[in-house]
Amino acid sequence: MVVANQGRLLTEGRPAELTDDPTTGEPADPTTFTVRNRPELQVEKQARDDNGGDLAPGDAVTYTLIVRNIGQQPAPAVDLIDPLDPGLADAVAVEGSVDAGIARWQVGDLAPGGEVRRELRARVAPGATDGQVIANQLGARFGGAGDYLLSAVVELVVRVPVVEVTKRVLALEPVGFAPGARVEYLIDAFNPGGTPVRDVSLVDPVDTARLEAIAPSEGGLFDPRTSRIEWIPARTPALAAIAPGGRVTLRFEARIRPALGAGEAVSNQAELTVRGQPGATLSDDPATPAEADPTVFVVEGAPAYAVQKVVASPLGGVRPGDVVEYAIRITQTGSAPGPAPLIVDAIPAGTVYVAGSTRIDGRPVPDRGGRAPHQRAGAGAARPRWQPAAGRDGGGALPGPGAARDARRDASRQPGPGGGWPGHHGPQRRSRHGRTP
């Protein structure tokens, strides 16, 4: 019941003025109050993301529903209703029921001043998109008839976690991406967002027609039947949750099949999935401007060496005190430049080195302390630089197929006819050993 009251101001010679209720916007209106002698409901709805942080697909959400009777009489047969937003899944109405997308509760009588709380639990639908709004509103009534009293609308905004995946490939051997050489792939999963990314898995299909000896690390498991490597949180704990700004690096090594030819391309691309999110994120090659492109390397040629060694001795055989000449030739027979070769050639037992007899490609190599030089080739191909390397002699880098180095050394006695390479007139390396009398 509403009780209204209004006074009048009487002034001689003027009309009466009515009092005004300053709590309303109406002029000269009576002052009222309500006598509550009936049930009156008050409803409230709260929401909580049980996972914390940004609301993401798959996150658990708990709604708390609150109904109060602020009237002076009991509210009979109170019931609640909560239509579910399509962005929710797996809804459970605690002490209630869910049917056809609507959650319901039968509360019963509610005494004056009484309060009742109920819970609605659900998950954000896996297909929810970034920025999607999930809106819910509670309705309550008593007596089993009439309109529902509605709460304020509760809105939650979905933020879909983002994971950036890049993939690099490195050559592990000096020969680069040559047949038979080992390579290493590095997969980086980076979380640039503001919410943790949970339950991450990666699958990497490997081209086993071009790669062999697959060896994953960080808990990866290679299945030779499917030619796939798989990383999952159970074996790689770092994938259970990638914190905002966090990065997880996964690796595997492989060997380029020796039968591959130069110029053949080897392509590889990983796939990342997050539990509760549809689809997969493909890895990107950071070395190219294209997005979500596979990581590719091209098989390079491989160096190969052919080594020959001959000895030239005087006609009629070798006698004590004679000088014999050893000649070593290294020829690059491969399809790509090779590193500087090293020659290890011990002085034979029963001989002594002939001072000053060493030549590399016809160029004299100085002795060291009156003994045979121990030299190593530098990187130059056209003009090799010889650098010290104890106990070893070497030639410069061999630039490609057919490139050769000659090394010669004498072992005492003047060289007779027939010394040298048949038909060879190019620069040679010589070193002589004198036989002990």
Tab-separated table of C-alpha atoms in Angstrom:
chain	number	residue	atom	x	y	z
A	1	MET	CA	0.000	0.000	0.000
A	2	VAL	CA	1.241	3.459	-0.913
A	3	VAL	CA	0.706	6.249	1.644
A	4	ALA	CA	0.719	9.785	0.145
A	5	ASN	CA	0.846	13.118	1.982
A	6	GLN	CA	1.000	16.729	0.782
A	7	GLY	CA	0.841	19.964	2.691
A	8	ARG	CA	-0.351	23.446	1.664
A	9	LEU	CA	1.235	26.853	2.260
A	10	LEU	CA	-1.346	29.544	2.896
A	11	THR	CA	-0.415	33.213	2.490
A	12	GLU	CA	-2.857	36.110	2.798
A	13	GLY	CA	-3.795	37.437	-0.582
A	14	ARG	CA	-2.141	34.599	-2.456
A	15	PRO	CA	-3.292	31.176	-3.639
A	16	ALA	CA	-2.259	28.132	-1.630
A	17	GLU	CA	1.067	26.432	-2.583
A	18	LEU	CA	1.429	22.658	-2.441
A	19	THR	CA	4.483	20.938	-0.995
A	20	ASP	CA	6.868	19.088	-3.362
A	21	ASP	CA	8.677	15.741	-2.913
A	22	PRO	CA	12.325	16.637	-3.662
A	23	THR	CA	13.226	12.965	-4.297
A	24	THR	CA	11.247	12.892	-7.531
A	25	GLY	CA	11.446	14.883	-10.693
A	26	GLU	CA	7.793	15.910	-10.624
A	27	PRO	CA	6.818	19.423	-9.463
A	28	ALA	CA	4.430	19.926	-6.540
A	29	ASP	CA	3.892	16.188	-6.055
A	30	PRO	CA	2.952	14.510	-2.799
A	31	THR	CA	5.477	12.728	-0.650
A	32	THR	CA	4.851	8.996	-0.603
A	33	PHE	CA	6.039	5.773	0.953
A	34	THR	CA	5.029	2.179	0.368
A	35	VAL	CA	3.785	-0.130	3.001
A	36	ARG	CA	5.113	-3.554	2.038
A	37	ASN	CA	2.538	-6.033	3.056
A	38	ARG	CA	3.110	-8.535	0.234
A	39	PRO	CA	5.970	-10.559	-1.211
A	40	GLU	CA	8.470	-8.638	-3.305
A	41	LEU	CA	11.404	-10.263	-5.065
A	42	GLN	CA	14.820	-8.858	-5.823
A	43	VAL	CA	17.110	-10.731	-8.284
A	44	GLU	CA	20.841	-10.560	-8.932
A	45	LYS	CA	23.210	-12.490	-11.191
A	46	GLN	CA	27.032	-12.720	-10.982
A	47	ALA	CA	29.554	-14.396	-13.315
A	48	ARG	CA	33.083	-15.745	-12.741
A	49	ASP	CA	35.669	-17.153	-15.160
A	50	ASP	CA	37.004	-20.115	-13.203
A	51	ASN	CA	40.254	-20.189	-15.218
A	52	GLY	CA	41.140	-16.559	-14.511
A	53	GLY	CA	42.562	-14.089	-17.008
A	54	ASP	CA	40.828	-13.507	-20.327
A	55	LEU	CA	37.783	-15.607	-21.122
A	56	ALA	CA	38.754	-18.149	-23.762
A	57	PRO	CA	37.014	-20.990	-25.600
A	58	GLY	CA	36.805	-24.000	-23.314
A	59	ASP	CA	37.077	-21.942	-20.112
A	60	ALA	CA	34.795	-22.906	-17.236
A	61	VAL	CA	32.275	-20.275	-16.112
A	62	THR	CA	30.218	-20.209	-12.903
A	63	TYR	CA	27.104	-18.049	-12.600
A	64	THR	CA	25.729	-17.294	-9.128
A	65	LEU	CA	21.969	-16.579	-9.042
A	66	ILE	CA	20.638	-14.660	-6.021
A	67	VAL	CA	16.958	-14.110	-5.141
A	68	ARG	CA	15.765	-12.135	-2.107
A	69	ASN	CA	12.292	-11.526	-0.701
A	70	ILE	CA	12.291	-7.921	0.423
A	71	GLY	CA	8.517	-7.897	1.050
A	72	GLN	CA	6.543	-8.373	4.267
A	73	GLN	CA	4.833	-11.601	3.252
A	74	PRO	CA	6.194	-15.022	2.253
A	75	ALA	CA	6.738	-15.524	-1.479
A	76	PRO	CA	5.146	-18.862	-2.384
A	77	ALA	CA	6.400	-21.282	-5.052
A	78	VAL	CA	9.344	-19.208	-6.250
A	79	ASP	CA	10.859	-20.424	-9.530
A	80	LEU	CA	13.834	-19.216	-11.557
A	81	ILE	CA	14.534	-19.282	-15.264
A	82	ASP	CA	17.774	-18.601	-17.185
A	83	PRO	CA	17.862	-18.891	-21.006
A	84	LEU	CA	21.370	-19.939	-22.056
A	85	ASP	CA	23.476	-17.979	-24.524
A	86	PRO	CA	24.587	-20.034	-27.587
A	87	GLY	CA	28.172	-19.255	-26.594
A	88	LEU	CA	27.854	-21.626	-23.617
A	89	ALA	CA	28.189	-25.414	-23.659
A	90	ASP	CA	27.976	-28.294	-21.176
A	91	ALA	CA	25.680	-26.307	-18.863
A	92	VAL	CA	24.747	-27.780	-15.479
A	93	ALA	CA	22.063	-26.208	-13.250
A	94	VAL	CA	23.029	-27.140	-9.692
A	95	GLU	CA	19.808	-28.201	-7.868
A	96	GLY	CA	17.921	-27.487	-11.090
A	97	SER	CA	17.583	-28.736	-14.652
A	98	VAL	CA	18.567	-27.760	-18.179
A	99	ASP	CA	16.287	-28.502	-21.100
A	100	ALA	CA	16.164	-27.092	-24.646
A	101	GLY	CA	18.708	-24.380	-23.808
A	102	ILE	CA	16.884	-23.131	-20.687
A	103	ALA	CA	17.985	-23.651	-17.087
A	104	ARG	CA	15.219	-23.847	-14.446
A	105	TRP	CA	15.013	-24.053	-10.652
A	106	GLN	CA	12.041	-24.674	-8.342
A	107	VAL	CA	12.957	-22.856	-5.144
A	108	GLY	CA	9.702	-23.161	-3.170
A	109	ASP	CA	8.505	-20.663	-0.574
A	110	LEU	CA	10.762	-17.791	0.412
A	111	ALA	CA	10.164	-16.071	3.756
A	112	PRO	CA	10.245	-12.290	4.187
A	113	GLY	CA	13.886	-11.163	4.297
A	114	GLY	CA	14.950	-14.552	3.011
A	115	GLU	CA	17.604	-15.180	0.357
A	116	VAL	CA	18.403	-18.162	-1.835
A	117	ARG	CA	21.418	-18.813	-4.077
A	118	ARG	CA	21.786	-21.200	-6.969
A	119	GLU	CA	24.666	-21.959	-9.391
A	120	LEU	CA	24.816	-22.439	-13.141
A	121	ARG	CA	28.055	-23.979	-14.410
A	122	ALA	CA	29.089	-24.096	-18.069
A	123	ARG	CA	31.979	-23.844	-20.485
A	124	VAL	CA	32.607	-21.346	-23.233
A	125	ALA	CA	31.759	-23.104	-26.493
A	126	PRO	CA	34.834	-24.366	-28.421
A	127	GLY	CA	33.731	-22.465	-31.517
A	128	ALA	CA	33.421	-19.098	-29.771
A	129	THR	CA	35.200	-16.349	-31.672
A	130	ASP	CA	37.388	-13.496	-30.516
A	131	GLY	CA	35.255	-10.581	-29.264
A	132	GLN	CA	32.057	-12.634	-29.012
A	133	VAL	CA	29.737	-11.444	-26.215
A	134	ILE	CA	28.017	-14.043	-24.019
A	135	ALA	CA	24.960	-12.450	-22.415
A	136	ASN	CA	22.729	-13.927	-19.711
A	137	GLN	CA	19.772	-12.680	-17.649
A	138	LEU	CA	18.037	-14.302	-14.688
A	139	GLY	CA	14.271	-14.261	-14.271
A	140	ALA	CA	12.319	-14.965	-11.037
A	141	ARG	CA	8.637	-15.048	-10.032
A	142	PHE	CA	6.417	-16.469	-7.315
A	143	GLY	CA	3.049	-18.130	-7.330
A	144	GLY	CA	3.664	-19.965	-10.617
A	145	ALA	CA	2.081	-17.238	-12.754
A	146	GLY	CA	2.752	-13.792	-14.110
A	147	ASP	CA	5.806	-12.216	-15.672
A	148	TYR	CA	9.323	-12.926	-14.496
A	149	LEU	CA	11.240	-10.216	-12.693
A	150	LEU	CA	14.525	-9.888	-14.635
A	151	SER	CA	18.021	-9.198	-13.367
A	152	ALA	CA	20.496	-6.917	-15.066
A	153	VAL	CA	22.125	-8.487	-18.136
A	154	VAL	CA	25.505	-10.084	-17.382
A	155	GLU	CA	27.947	-9.977	-20.318
A	156	LEU	CA	31.227	-11.832	-20.805
A	157	VAL	CA	33.571	-11.147	-23.739
A	158	VAL	CA	35.523	-14.017	-25.304
A	159	ARG	CA	39.203	-13.595	-26.086
A	160	VAL	CA	40.626	-16.338	-28.282
A	161	PRO	CA	44.268	-17.171	-27.401
A	162	VAL	CA	46.701	-16.621	-30.242
A	163	VAL	CA	49.810	-18.713	-30.808
A	164	GLU	CA	52.415	-17.771	-33.386
A	165	VAL	CA	54.394	-20.708	-34.778
A	166	THR	CA	57.659	-20.338	-36.679
A	167	LYS	CA	59.990	-22.990	-38.004
A	168	ARG	CA	63.668	-22.722	-38.948
A	169	VAL	CA	66.148	-25.217	-40.356
A	170	LEU	CA	69.901	-25.206	-39.720
A	171	ALA	CA	72.738	-27.125	-41.353
A	172	LEU	CA	74.768	-28.928	-38.700
A	173	GLU	CA	77.829	-29.770	-40.801
A	174	PRO	CA	80.363	-27.667	-42.744
A	175	VAL	CA	79.120	-29.132	-46.035
A	176	GLY	CA	75.776	-27.379	-45.524
A	177	PHE	CA	72.644	-28.949	-46.989
A	178	ALA	CA	74.514	-31.651	-48.857
A	179	PRO	CA	73.332	-35.230	-49.332
A	180	GLY	CA	74.107	-37.266	-46.213
A	181	ALA	CA	74.496	-34.177	-43.993
A	182	ARG	CA	72.539	-33.638	-40.785
A	183	VAL	CA	70.098	-30.771	-40.290
A	184	GLU	CA	68.183	-29.430	-37.294
A	185	TYR	CA	64.652	-28.004	-37.278
A	186	LEU	CA	63.587	-25.549	-34.565
A	187	ILE	CA	59.876	-24.906	-33.953
A	188	ASP	CA	58.985	-21.879	-31.813
A	189	ALA	CA	55.477	-21.535	-30.297
A	190	PHE	CA	55.021	-17.968	-28.985
A	191	ASN	CA	52.061	-16.531	-27.051
A	192	PRO	CA	51.733	-12.798	-27.886
A	193	GLY	CA	48.388	-12.409	-26.097
A	194	GLY	CA	47.281	-11.598	-22.566
A	195	THR	CA	45.939	-14.989	-21.523
A	196	PRO	CA	47.649	-18.355	-21.065
A	197	VAL	CA	47.304	-20.833	-23.912
A	198	ARG	CA	46.554	-24.270	-22.487
A	199	ASP	CA	46.799	-27.824	-23.762
A	200	VAL	CA	48.887	-27.161	-26.847
A	201	SER	CA	49.892	-29.990	-29.189
A	202	LEU	CA	52.102	-30.020	-32.285
A	203	VAL	CA	52.263	-32.491	-35.146
A	204	ASP	CA	55.030	-32.376	-37.745
A	205	PRO	CA	54.695	-34.514	-40.895
A	206	VAL	CA	58.226	-35.363	-42.063
A	207	ASP	CA	59.146	-36.016	-45.703
A	208	THR	CA	60.833	-39.356	-45.099
A	209	ALA	CA	61.419	-39.784	-48.829
A	210	ARG	CA	64.055	-37.049	-48.473
A	211	LEU	CA	64.965	-37.178	-44.776
A	212	GLU	CA	66.031	-40.101	-42.587
A	213	ALA	CA	67.316	-40.788	-39.059
A	214	ILE	CA	64.608	-38.589	-37.517
A	215	ALA	CA	65.505	-37.726	-33.907
A	216	PRO	CA	63.085	-35.414	-32.030
A	217	SER	CA	63.843	-33.901	-28.614
A	218	GLU	CA	61.795	-32.110	-25.905
A	219	GLY	CA	59.567	-35.172	-25.542
A	220	GLY	CA	58.625	-35.483	-29.211
A	221	LEU	CA	57.748	-38.943	-30.509
A	222	PHE	CA	58.358	-39.999	-34.132
A	223	ASP	CA	56.053	-42.641	-35.588
A	224	PRO	CA	57.740	-44.302	-38.588
A	225	ARG	CA	54.389	-45.727	-39.726
A	226	THR	CA	52.889	-42.283	-40.288
A	227	SER	CA	56.158	-40.326	-40.697
A	228	ARG	CA	54.888	-37.831	-38.110
A	229	ILE	CA	56.409	-36.319	-34.977
A	230	GLU	CA	54.014	-35.488	-32.155
A	231	TRP	CA	54.519	-33.287	-29.090
A	232	ILE	CA	51.770	-33.342	-26.431
A	233	PRO	CA	51.553	-31.877	-22.886
A	234	ALA	CA	51.812	-35.323	-21.294
A	235	ARG	CA	55.362	-35.741	-22.669
A	236	THR	CA	56.263	-32.058	-23.024
A	237	PRO	CA	55.029	-30.268	-19.856
A	238	ALA	CA	55.871	-26.822	-21.272
A	239	LEU	CA	52.926	-27.249	-23.665
A	240	ALA	CA	50.414	-27.623	-20.814
A	241	ALA	CA	50.248	-23.815	-20.506
A	242	ILE	CA	52.182	-21.153	-22.415
A	243	ALA	CA	52.079	-17.954	-20.361
A	244	PRO	CA	51.509	-14.538	-21.972
A	245	GLY	CA	54.755	-13.588	-23.670
A	246	GLY	CA	56.048	-17.153	-23.233
A	247	ARG	CA	57.852	-19.211	-25.848
A	248	VAL	CA	58.382	-22.972	-26.220
A	249	THR	CA	61.057	-24.285	-28.607
A	250	LEU	CA	60.871	-27.819	-29.967
A	251	ARG	CA	63.602	-29.484	-32.017
A	252	PHE	CA	64.337	-32.468	-34.159
A	253	GLU	CA	67.347	-33.568	-36.180
A	254	ALA	CA	67.376	-35.492	-39.425
A	255	ARG	CA	69.798	-36.576	-42.137
A	256	ILE	CA	69.401	-35.702	-45.800
A	257	ARG	CA	69.182	-38.928	-47.750
A	258	PRO	CA	72.497	-39.509	-49.551
A	259	ALA	CA	70.777	-40.351	-52.839
A	260	LEU	CA	69.226	-36.890	-53.224
A	261	GLY	CA	70.564	-34.740	-56.018
A	262	ALA	CA	71.644	-31.122	-55.875
A	263	GLY	CA	68.779	-28.672	-56.412
A	264	GLU	CA	66.074	-30.866	-54.859
A	265	ALA	CA	63.787	-29.004	-52.445
A	266	VAL	CA	62.879	-30.391	-49.001
A	267	SER	CA	59.720	-28.875	-47.495
A	268	ASN	CA	58.403	-29.169	-43.952
A	269	GLN	CA	55.562	-27.529	-42.000
A	270	ALA	CA	54.303	-28.140	-38.468
A	271	GLU	CA	50.675	-27.960	-37.262
A	272	LEU	CA	49.736	-26.560	-33.833
A	273	THR	CA	46.385	-27.177	-32.146
A	274	VAL	CA	44.884	-25.908	-28.884
A	275	ARG	CA	42.360	-28.054	-27.048
A	276	GLY	CA	38.884	-26.601	-27.389
A	277	GLN	CA	39.718	-24.548	-30.475
A	278	PRO	CA	38.784	-25.647	-33.984
A	279	GLY	CA	41.366	-25.968	-36.728
A	280	ALA	CA	45.157	-25.868	-36.630
A	281	THR	CA	47.789	-23.138	-36.906
A	282	LEU	CA	50.448	-23.827	-39.540
A	283	SER	CA	54.081	-22.948	-38.909
A	284	ASP	CA	55.664	-20.040	-40.764
A	285	ASP	CA	59.134	-19.738	-42.243
A	286	PRO	CA	60.488	-16.484	-40.708
A	287	ALA	CA	63.097	-16.248	-43.463
A	288	THR	CA	60.454	-15.421	-46.092
A	289	PRO	CA	57.883	-12.580	-46.296
A	290	ALA	CA	55.013	-15.005	-46.979
A	291	GLU	CA	52.767	-15.954	-44.070
A	292	ALA	CA	52.120	-19.508	-42.858
A	293	ASP	CA	54.452	-20.921	-45.509
A	294	PRO	CA	56.430	-24.160	-45.177
A	295	THR	CA	60.115	-24.143	-44.297
A	296	VAL	CA	62.113	-25.206	-47.363
A	297	PHE	CA	65.786	-25.810	-48.068
A	298	VAL	CA	67.413	-26.828	-51.341
A	299	VAL	CA	69.852	-29.726	-51.401
A	300	GLU	CA	73.320	-28.534	-52.252
A	301	GLY	CA	76.102	-30.412	-53.984
A	302	ALA	CA	78.552	-32.324	-51.828
A	303	PRO	CA	82.343	-32.248	-51.959
A	304	ALA	CA	84.257	-35.478	-52.489
A	305	TYR	CA	87.965	-36.172	-52.652
A	306	ALA	CA	90.103	-38.617	-54.589
A	307	VAL	CA	93.603	-39.092	-53.162
A	308	GLN	CA	96.531	-40.769	-54.944
A	309	LYS	CA	100.099	-41.309	-53.823
A	310	VAL	CA	103.033	-42.561	-55.898
A	311	VAL	CA	106.746	-42.945	-55.269
A	312	ALA	CA	109.417	-42.189	-57.861
A	313	SER	CA	112.730	-43.984	-57.482
A	314	PRO	CA	115.945	-44.255	-59.537
A	315	LEU	CA	116.193	-46.733	-62.347
A	316	GLY	CA	117.674	-50.001	-61.180
A	317	GLY	CA	116.059	-49.866	-57.738
A	318	VAL	CA	116.726	-48.105	-54.478
A	319	ARG	CA	120.057	-48.434	-52.708
A	320	PRO	CA	121.115	-46.977	-49.373
A	321	GLY	CA	121.727	-43.264	-49.763
A	322	ASP	CA	119.407	-42.921	-52.775
A	323	VAL	CA	116.734	-40.209	-52.906
A	324	VAL	CA	113.138	-41.230	-53.527
A	325	GLU	CA	110.279	-38.850	-54.221
A	326	TYR	CA	106.735	-39.215	-52.922
A	327	ALA	CA	103.928	-37.411	-54.760
A	328	ILE	CA	100.375	-37.013	-53.412
A	329	ARG	CA	97.511	-35.673	-55.487
A	330	ILE	CA	94.106	-34.643	-54.051
A	331	THR	CA	91.338	-34.122	-56.608
A	332	GLN	CA	87.936	-32.656	-55.799
A	333	THR	CA	85.429	-34.952	-57.505
A	334	GLY	CA	82.243	-33.676	-55.828
A	335	SER	CA	79.605	-31.202	-56.974
A	336	ALA	CA	80.221	-28.403	-54.458
A	337	PRO	CA	83.191	-26.526	-52.982
A	338	GLY	CA	84.933	-28.360	-50.185
A	339	PRO	CA	86.821	-27.238	-47.084
A	340	ALA	CA	90.610	-27.077	-47.104
A	341	PRO	CA	91.939	-30.642	-47.005
A	342	LEU	CA	94.606	-31.755	-44.560
A	343	ILE	CA	97.404	-34.132	-45.529
A	344	VAL	CA	99.033	-36.296	-42.877
A	345	ASP	CA	102.110	-38.062	-44.285
A	346	ALA	CA	104.585	-39.584	-41.848
A	347	ILE	CA	108.271	-39.954	-42.718
A	348	PRO	CA	108.742	-43.672	-43.470
A	349	ALA	CA	110.925	-45.699	-41.151
A	350	GLY	CA	114.416	-46.185	-42.500
A	351	THR	CA	114.441	-42.830	-44.327
A	352	VAL	CA	115.354	-39.274	-43.480
A	353	TYR	CA	113.775	-36.124	-44.819
A	354	VAL	CA	115.715	-34.245	-47.546
A	355	ALA	CA	115.815	-30.632	-46.380
A	356	GLY	CA	114.031	-28.097	-48.605
A	357	SER	CA	112.377	-30.729	-50.791
A	358	THR	CA	108.698	-30.001	-49.993
A	359	ARG	CA	106.551	-28.418	-52.740
A	360	ILE	CA	102.838	-27.659	-52.836
A	361	ASP	CA	101.562	-27.061	-56.368
A	362	GLY	CA	105.171	-26.439	-57.383
A	363	ARG	CA	105.742	-23.791	-54.730
A	364	PRO	CA	108.496	-24.382	-52.162
A	365	VAL	CA	107.373	-24.700	-48.569
A	366	PRO	CA	110.043	-23.598	-46.061
A	367	ASP	CA	111.346	-26.159	-43.640
A	368	ARG	CA	110.887	-25.628	-39.934
A	369	GLY	CA	114.003	-25.856	-37.849
A	370	GLY	CA	115.760	-28.002	-40.420
A	371	ARG	CA	112.923	-30.518	-40.394
A	372	ALA	CA	109.966	-31.137	-42.692
A	373	PRO	CA	107.368	-28.351	-42.626
A	374	HIS	CA	104.031	-28.937	-41.000
A	375	GLN	CA	101.605	-26.694	-42.821
A	376	ARG	CA	97.879	-26.174	-43.141
A	377	ALA	CA	96.056	-24.583	-46.056
A	378	GLY	CA	94.121	-21.360	-45.636
A	379	ALA	CA	90.752	-20.560	-47.145
A	380	GLY	CA	91.941	-19.013	-50.426
A	381	ALA	CA	91.368	-21.069	-53.554
A	382	ALA	CA	93.272	-19.047	-56.152
A	383	ARG	CA	96.143	-18.156	-53.804
A	384	PRO	CA	96.287	-20.604	-50.889
A	385	ARG	CA	97.837	-19.335	-47.680
A	386	TRP	CA	99.741	-21.923	-45.688
A	387	GLN	CA	99.280	-21.733	-41.942
A	388	PRO	CA	101.006	-23.794	-39.242
A	389	ALA	CA	99.293	-26.946	-38.016
A	390	ALA	CA	101.543	-29.210	-35.981
A	391	GLY	CA	102.185	-32.571	-37.632
A	392	ARG	CA	100.044	-31.852	-40.719
A	393	ASP	CA	100.486	-30.496	-44.215
A	394	GLY	CA	97.497	-29.201	-46.134
A	395	GLY	CA	96.300	-27.739	-49.401
A	396	GLY	CA	93.957	-24.790	-49.872
A	397	ALA	CA	90.185	-25.084	-50.246
A	398	LEU	CA	89.199	-26.916	-53.417
A	399	PRO	CA	86.595	-24.815	-55.227
A	400	GLY	CA	84.823	-27.464	-57.276
A	401	PRO	CA	84.896	-30.594	-59.419
A	402	GLY	CA	88.290	-31.288	-60.957
A	403	ALA	CA	90.259	-28.964	-58.706
A	404	ALA	CA	93.477	-30.627	-57.536
A	405	ARG	CA	96.431	-30.193	-55.222
A	406	ASP	CA	99.824	-31.892	-55.690
A	407	ALA	CA	102.138	-32.554	-52.771
A	408	ARG	CA	105.642	-33.946	-53.269
A	409	ARG	CA	108.370	-34.914	-50.826
A	410	ASP	CA	111.764	-36.593	-51.375
A	411	ALA	CA	113.507	-39.164	-49.233
A	412	SER	CA	117.192	-38.879	-50.313
A	413	ARG	CA	119.128	-39.693	-53.502
A	414	GLN	CA	118.788	-37.650	-56.651
A	415	PRO	CA	115.477	-38.343	-58.441
A	416	GLY	CA	115.929	-40.422	-61.543
A	417	PRO	CA	113.874	-40.353	-64.703
A	418	GLY	CA	110.257	-41.301	-64.300
A	419	GLY	CA	109.619	-39.117	-61.262
A	420	GLY	CA	106.370	-37.208	-61.259
A	421	TRP	CA	102.845	-37.838	-62.534
A	422	PRO	CA	102.593	-39.354	-65.995
A	423	GLY	CA	101.602	-36.621	-68.406
A	424	HIS	CA	101.358	-33.983	-65.658
A	425	HIS	CA	103.189	-30.688	-66.231
A	426	GLY	CA	101.411	-28.501	-63.673
A	427	PRO	CA	102.691	-27.274	-60.311
A	428	GLN	CA	103.612	-29.990	-57.875
A	429	ARG	CA	104.514	-30.353	-54.249
A	430	ARG	CA	107.700	-32.274	-53.582
A	431	SER	CA	109.370	-33.597	-50.495
A	432	ARG	CA	112.309	-35.925	-50.397
A	433	HIS	CA	113.351	-38.553	-47.939
A	434	GLY	CA	116.936	-39.852	-47.824
A	435	ARG	CA	117.281	-43.512	-47.081
A	436	THR	CA	119.543	-44.310	-44.153
A	437	PRO	CA	122.809	-45.866	-45.366
